[in-house]
Structures are given as C-alpha cells and as structure tokens.
Coordinates of N, CA, C and O in Angstrom, one line a residue:
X1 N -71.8 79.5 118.0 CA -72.5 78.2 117.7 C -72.6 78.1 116.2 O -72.6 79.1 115.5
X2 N -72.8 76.8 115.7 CA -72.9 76.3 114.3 C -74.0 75.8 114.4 O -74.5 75.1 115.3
X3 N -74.5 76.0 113.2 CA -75.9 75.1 113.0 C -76.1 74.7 111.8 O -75.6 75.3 110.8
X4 N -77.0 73.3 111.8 CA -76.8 72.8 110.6 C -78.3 72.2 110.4 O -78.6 71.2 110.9
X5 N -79.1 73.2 109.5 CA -80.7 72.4 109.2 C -80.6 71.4 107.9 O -79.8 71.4 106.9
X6 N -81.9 70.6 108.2 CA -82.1 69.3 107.8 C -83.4 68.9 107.8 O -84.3 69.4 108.5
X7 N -83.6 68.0 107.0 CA -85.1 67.4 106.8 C -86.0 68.1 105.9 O -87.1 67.6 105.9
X8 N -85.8 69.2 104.9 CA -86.7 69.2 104.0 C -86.8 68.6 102.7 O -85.9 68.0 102.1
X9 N -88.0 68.8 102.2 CA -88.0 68.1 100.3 C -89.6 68.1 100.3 O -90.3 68.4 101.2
X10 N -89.9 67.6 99.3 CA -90.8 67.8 98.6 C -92.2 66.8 99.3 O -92.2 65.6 99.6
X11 N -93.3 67.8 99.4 CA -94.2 66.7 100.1 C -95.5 67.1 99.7 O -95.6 68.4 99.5
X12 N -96.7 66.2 99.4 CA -98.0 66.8 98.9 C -98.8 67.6 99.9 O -98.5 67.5 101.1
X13 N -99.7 68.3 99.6 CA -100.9 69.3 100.5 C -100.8 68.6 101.5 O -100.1 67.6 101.2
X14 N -101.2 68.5 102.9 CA -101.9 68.1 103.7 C -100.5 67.1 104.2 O -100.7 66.8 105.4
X15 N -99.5 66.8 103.7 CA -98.1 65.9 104.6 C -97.7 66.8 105.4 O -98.1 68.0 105.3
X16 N -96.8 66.4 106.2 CA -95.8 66.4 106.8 C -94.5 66.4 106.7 O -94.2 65.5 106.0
X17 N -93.6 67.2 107.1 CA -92.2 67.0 107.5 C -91.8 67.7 109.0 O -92.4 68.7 109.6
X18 N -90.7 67.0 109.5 CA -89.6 67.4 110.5 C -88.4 68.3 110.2 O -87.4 67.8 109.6
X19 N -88.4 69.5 110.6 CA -86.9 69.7 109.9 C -86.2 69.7 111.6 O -86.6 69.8 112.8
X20 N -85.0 69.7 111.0 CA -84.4 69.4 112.4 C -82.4 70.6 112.3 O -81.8 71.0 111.3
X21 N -82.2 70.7 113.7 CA -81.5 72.3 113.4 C -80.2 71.5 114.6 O -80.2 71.6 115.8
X22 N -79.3 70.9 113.8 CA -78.2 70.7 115.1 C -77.3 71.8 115.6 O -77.2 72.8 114.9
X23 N -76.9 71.7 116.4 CA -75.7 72.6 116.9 C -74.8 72.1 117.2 O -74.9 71.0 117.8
X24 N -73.4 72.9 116.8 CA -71.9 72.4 117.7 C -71.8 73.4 119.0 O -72.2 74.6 119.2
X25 N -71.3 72.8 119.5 CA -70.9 74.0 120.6 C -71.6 73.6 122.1 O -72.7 73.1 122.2
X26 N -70.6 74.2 123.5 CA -71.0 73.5 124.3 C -72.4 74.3 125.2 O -72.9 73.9 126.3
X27 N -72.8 75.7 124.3 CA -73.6 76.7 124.8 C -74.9 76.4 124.3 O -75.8 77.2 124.5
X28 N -75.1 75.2 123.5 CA -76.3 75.8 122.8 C -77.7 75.7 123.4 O -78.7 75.9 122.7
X29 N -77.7 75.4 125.3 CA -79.1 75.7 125.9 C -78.6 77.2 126.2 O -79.6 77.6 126.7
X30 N -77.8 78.1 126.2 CA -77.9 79.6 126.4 C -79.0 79.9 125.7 O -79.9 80.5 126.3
X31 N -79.2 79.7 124.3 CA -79.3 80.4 123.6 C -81.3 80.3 122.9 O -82.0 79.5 122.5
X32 N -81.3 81.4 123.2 CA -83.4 81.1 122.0 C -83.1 80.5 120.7 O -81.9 80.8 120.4
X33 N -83.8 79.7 119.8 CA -83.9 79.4 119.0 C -84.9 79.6 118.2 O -86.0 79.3 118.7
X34 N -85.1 80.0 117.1 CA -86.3 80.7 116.2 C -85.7 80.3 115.1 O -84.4 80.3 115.0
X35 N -86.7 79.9 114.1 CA -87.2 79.2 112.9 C -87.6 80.2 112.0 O -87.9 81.1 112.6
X36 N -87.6 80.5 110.6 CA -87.5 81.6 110.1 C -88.1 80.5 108.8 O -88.3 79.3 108.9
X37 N -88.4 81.4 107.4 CA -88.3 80.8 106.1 C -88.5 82.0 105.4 O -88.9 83.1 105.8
X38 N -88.0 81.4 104.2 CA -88.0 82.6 102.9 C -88.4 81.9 101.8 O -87.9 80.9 101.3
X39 N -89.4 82.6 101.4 CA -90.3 81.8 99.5 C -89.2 82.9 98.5 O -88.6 83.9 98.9
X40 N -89.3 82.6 97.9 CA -88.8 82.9 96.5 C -89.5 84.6 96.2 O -90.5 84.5 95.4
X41 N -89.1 85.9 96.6 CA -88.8 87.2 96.3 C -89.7 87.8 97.0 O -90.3 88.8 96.9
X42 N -89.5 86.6 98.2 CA -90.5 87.9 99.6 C -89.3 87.7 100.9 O -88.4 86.9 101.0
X43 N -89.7 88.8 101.7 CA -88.9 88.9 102.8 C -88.4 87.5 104.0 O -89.3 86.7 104.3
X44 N -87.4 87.2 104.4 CA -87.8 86.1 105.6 C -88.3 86.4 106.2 O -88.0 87.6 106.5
X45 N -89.6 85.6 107.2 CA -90.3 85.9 107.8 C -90.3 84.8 109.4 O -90.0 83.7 109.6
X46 N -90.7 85.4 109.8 CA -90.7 84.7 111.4 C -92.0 83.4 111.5 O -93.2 83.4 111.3
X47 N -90.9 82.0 111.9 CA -92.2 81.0 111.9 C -92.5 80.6 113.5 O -93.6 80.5 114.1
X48 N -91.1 80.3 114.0 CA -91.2 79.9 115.5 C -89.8 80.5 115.9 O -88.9 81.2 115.4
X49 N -90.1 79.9 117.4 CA -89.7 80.5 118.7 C -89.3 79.7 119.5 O -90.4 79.5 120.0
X50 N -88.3 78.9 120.2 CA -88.5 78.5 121.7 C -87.5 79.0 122.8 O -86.7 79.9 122.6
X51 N -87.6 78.7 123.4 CA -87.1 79.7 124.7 C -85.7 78.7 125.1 O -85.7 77.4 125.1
X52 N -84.7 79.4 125.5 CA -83.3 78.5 126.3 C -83.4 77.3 126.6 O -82.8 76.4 126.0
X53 N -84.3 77.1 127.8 CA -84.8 76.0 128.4 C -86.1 75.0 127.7 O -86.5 73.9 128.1
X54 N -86.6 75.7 126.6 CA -87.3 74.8 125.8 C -88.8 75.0 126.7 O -89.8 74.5 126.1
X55 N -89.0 75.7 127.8 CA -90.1 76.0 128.6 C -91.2 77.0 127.9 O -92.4 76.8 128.1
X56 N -90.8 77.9 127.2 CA -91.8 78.9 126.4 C -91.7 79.1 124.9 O -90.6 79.3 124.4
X57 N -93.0 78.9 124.0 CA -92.4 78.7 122.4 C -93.7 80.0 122.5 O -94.5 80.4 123.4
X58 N -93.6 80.5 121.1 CA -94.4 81.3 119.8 C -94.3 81.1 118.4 O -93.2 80.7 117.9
X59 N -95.3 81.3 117.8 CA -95.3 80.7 116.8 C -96.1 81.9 115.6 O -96.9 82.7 116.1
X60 N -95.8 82.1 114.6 CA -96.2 82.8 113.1 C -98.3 82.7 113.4 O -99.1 81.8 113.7
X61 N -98.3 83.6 113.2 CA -100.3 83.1 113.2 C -100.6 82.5 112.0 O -101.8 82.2 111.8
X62 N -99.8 82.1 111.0 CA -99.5 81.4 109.8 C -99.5 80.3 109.6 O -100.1 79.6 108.8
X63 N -98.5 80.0 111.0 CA -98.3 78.4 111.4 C -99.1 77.6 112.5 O -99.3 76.4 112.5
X64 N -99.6 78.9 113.6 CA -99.9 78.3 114.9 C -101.0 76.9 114.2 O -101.6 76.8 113.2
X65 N -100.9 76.1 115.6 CA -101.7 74.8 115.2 C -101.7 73.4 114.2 O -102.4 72.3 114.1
X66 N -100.6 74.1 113.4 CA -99.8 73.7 112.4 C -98.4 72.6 112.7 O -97.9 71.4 112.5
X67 N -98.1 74.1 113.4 CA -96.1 73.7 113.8 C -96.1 73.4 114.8 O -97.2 73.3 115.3
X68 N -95.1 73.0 115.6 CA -94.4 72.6 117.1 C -93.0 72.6 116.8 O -92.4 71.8 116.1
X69 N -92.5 73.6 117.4 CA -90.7 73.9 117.9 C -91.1 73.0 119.0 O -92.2 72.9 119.6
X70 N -89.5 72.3 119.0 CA -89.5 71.5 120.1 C -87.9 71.2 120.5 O -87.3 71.1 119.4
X71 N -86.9 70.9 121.4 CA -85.5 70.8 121.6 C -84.9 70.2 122.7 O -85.3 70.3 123.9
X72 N -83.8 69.5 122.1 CA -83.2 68.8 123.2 C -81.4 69.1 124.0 O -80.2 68.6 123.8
X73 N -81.9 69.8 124.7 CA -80.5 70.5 125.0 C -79.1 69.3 125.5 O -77.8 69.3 125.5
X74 N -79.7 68.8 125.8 CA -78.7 67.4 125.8 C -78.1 66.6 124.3 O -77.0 66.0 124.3
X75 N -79.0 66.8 123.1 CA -78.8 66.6 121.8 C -78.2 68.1 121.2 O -78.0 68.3 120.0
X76 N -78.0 68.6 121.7 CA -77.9 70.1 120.5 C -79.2 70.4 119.8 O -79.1 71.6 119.3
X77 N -80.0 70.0 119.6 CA -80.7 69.7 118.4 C -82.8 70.1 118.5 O -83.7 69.6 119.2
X78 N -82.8 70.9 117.7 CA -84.0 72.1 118.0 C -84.7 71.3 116.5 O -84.1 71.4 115.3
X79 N -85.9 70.8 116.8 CA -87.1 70.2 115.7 C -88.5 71.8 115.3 O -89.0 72.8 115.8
X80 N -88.4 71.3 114.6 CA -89.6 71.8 113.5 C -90.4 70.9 113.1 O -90.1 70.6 112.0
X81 N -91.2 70.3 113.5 CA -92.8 69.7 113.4 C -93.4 70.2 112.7 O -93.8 71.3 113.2
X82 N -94.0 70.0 111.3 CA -94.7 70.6 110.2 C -95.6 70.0 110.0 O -95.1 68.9 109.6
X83 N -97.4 70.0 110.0 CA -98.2 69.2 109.3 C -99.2 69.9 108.9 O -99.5 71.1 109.2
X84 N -99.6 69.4 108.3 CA -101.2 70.1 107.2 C -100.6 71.0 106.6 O -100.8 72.2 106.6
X85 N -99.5 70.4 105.7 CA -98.4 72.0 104.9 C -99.8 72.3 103.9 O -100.8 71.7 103.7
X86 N -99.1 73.4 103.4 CA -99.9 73.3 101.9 C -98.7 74.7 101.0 O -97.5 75.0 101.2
X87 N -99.3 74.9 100.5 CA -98.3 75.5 99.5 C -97.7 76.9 99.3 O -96.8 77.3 98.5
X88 N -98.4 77.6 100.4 CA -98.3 78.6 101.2 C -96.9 78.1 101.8 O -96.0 78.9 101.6
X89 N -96.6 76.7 102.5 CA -95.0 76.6 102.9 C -93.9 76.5 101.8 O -92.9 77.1 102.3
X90 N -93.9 76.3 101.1 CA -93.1 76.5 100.5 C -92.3 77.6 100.4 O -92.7 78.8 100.5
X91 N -90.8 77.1 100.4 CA -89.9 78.1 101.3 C -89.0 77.3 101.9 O -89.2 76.1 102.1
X92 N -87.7 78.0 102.1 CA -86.4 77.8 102.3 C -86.1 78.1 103.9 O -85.9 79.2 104.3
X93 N -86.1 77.2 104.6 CA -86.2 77.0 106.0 C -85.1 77.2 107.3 O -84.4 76.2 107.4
X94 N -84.8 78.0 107.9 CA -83.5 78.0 108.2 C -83.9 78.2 110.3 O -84.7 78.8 111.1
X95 N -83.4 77.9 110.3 CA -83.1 78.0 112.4 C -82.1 78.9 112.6 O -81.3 79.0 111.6
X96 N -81.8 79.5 113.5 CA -81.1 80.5 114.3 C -81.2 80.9 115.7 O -82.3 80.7 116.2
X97 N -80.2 81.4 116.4 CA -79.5 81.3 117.6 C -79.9 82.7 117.7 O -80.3 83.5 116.9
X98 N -79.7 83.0 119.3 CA -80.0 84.2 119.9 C -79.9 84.3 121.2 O -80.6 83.4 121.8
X99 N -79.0 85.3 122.0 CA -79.1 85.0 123.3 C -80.5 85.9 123.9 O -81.1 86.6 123.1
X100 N -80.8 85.7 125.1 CA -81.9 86.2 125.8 C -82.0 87.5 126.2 O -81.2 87.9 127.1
X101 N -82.9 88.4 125.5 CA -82.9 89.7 126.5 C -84.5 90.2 126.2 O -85.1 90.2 125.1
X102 N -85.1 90.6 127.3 CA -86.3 90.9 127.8 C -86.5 92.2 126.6 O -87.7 92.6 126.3
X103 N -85.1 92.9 125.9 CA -85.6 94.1 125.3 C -85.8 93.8 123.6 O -85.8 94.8 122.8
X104 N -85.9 92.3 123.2 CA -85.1 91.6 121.7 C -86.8 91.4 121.3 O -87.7 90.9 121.9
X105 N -86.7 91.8 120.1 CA -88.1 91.1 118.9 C -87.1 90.3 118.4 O -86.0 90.6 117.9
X106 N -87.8 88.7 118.6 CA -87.4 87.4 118.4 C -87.7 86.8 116.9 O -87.2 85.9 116.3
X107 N -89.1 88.0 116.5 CA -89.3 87.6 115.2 C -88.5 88.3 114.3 O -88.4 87.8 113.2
X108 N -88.0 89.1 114.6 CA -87.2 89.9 113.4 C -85.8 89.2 113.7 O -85.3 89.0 114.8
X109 N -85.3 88.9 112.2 CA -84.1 88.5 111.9 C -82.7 88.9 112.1 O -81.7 88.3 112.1
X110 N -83.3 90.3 112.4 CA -82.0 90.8 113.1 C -81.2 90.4 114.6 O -80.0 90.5 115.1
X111 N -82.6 90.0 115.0 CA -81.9 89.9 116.5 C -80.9 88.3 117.0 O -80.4 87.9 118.1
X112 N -80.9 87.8 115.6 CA -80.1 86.6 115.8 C -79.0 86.6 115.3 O -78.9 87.0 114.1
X113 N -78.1 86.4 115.8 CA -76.6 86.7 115.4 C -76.0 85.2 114.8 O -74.9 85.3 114.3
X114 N -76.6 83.9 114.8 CA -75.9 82.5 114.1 C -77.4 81.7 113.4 O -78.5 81.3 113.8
X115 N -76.6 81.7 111.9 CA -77.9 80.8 111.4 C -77.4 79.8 110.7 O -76.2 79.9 110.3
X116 N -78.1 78.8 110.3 CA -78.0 77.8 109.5 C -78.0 78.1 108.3 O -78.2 79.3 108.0
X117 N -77.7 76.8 107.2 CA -77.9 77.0 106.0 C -78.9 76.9 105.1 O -78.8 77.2 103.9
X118 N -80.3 76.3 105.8 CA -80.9 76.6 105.2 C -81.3 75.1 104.6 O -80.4 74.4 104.2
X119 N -82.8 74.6 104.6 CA -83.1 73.5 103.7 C -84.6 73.8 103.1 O -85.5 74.4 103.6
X120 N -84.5 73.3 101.9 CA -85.7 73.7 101.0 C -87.2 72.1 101.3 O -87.3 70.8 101.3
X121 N -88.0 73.5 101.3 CA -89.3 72.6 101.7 C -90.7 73.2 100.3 O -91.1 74.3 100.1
X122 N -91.0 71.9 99.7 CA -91.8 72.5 98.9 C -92.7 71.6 99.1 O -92.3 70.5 99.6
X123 N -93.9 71.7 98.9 CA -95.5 71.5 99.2 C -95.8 71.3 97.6 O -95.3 72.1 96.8
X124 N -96.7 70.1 97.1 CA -97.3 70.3 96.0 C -98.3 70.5 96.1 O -98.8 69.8 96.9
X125 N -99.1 71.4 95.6 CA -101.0 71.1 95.7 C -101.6 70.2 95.0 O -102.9 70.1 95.1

C-alpha cells in the first residue's frame, strides 16, 4: 500500500487542522492505521491508532481528547482531527499501515511496515 499525508501548515494556539492519509491499493481496510509525528531532534512518537474496520482507536495521553483518528474504507482515506493544538504539536506528521496481530505494539514504529511522506504542522503560540 502507498500512502499519501496531507493537510498540514501553520496554525495559531488553540486552532485546528485535519490531516488526512490516502491510500492506493485495493487492501487498505486489511490493514491498522496509526498516526505518528516527529519535532525536530526527538524520537517519532506514537499519536494514534485505528483498528481495520475503523471499530477500535487509541490515542498518545498527549493527544487524548484533543485528536480523533477516523476512516473511510470505501475512500482509502484515514483523518487526523487536531484541535486545541498548541506548540507542543509541532512536528512532522506522518500515517502508516500495519497488518493485525494480537502479538504487535502499535505504538512503536517498528511494527508498521508502509508510511507516508510526511506533512509539517506547526502551531504558533
């Protein structure tokens, strides 16, 4: 699968953005989808989660209450819902693919084998 993120730039404390994560390919309800970002000389870190069918999400304790993963397996196409940013978001946003296994940590980066390119989200204070 191919993926292609979208929707970040520049937004004040307290806005909003959507980023949004298409896929090619005719598998892409197989697969989990998790949300990731990377700031500038720290590790990527795990933001969200949703499950195959779009029925089970998790979220960063960073983000929860914040974010909403959300997807439309009929669209290809897996959202990131962002509000009350602040500058703490700031960071380079990327989605990734993963198939299902009861034995996989979903937050660690490893366990996804296809990612996007990545779009930059910066927060001003």
């Amino acid at each position: 699968v191919q993926l292609q993120a979208s929707g970040g730039g520049l937004v004040q404390a307290g806005g909003s953005l959507r980023l949004s994560c298409a896929a090619s390919g005719r598998t892409f309800s197989s697969y989990e989808m998790g949300w990731f970002r990377q700031a500038p000389g720290k590790e990527r870190e795990f933001v969200a989660l949703i499950s195959a069918s779009g029925g089970s999400t998790s979220y960063a304790d960073s983000v929860k209450g914040r974010f909403t993963v959300s997807r439309n397996n009929a669209q290809n196409t897996v959202w990131l819902q962002m509000n009350s940013l602040n500058a703490e978001d700031t960071a380079v946003y990327y989605c990734a693919a993963a198939y299902y296994s009861t034995e996989y940590d979903y937050a660690r980066p490893e366990t996804y084998g296809y990612w996007g390119q990545g779009t930059q989200v910066t927060v001003s204070s």
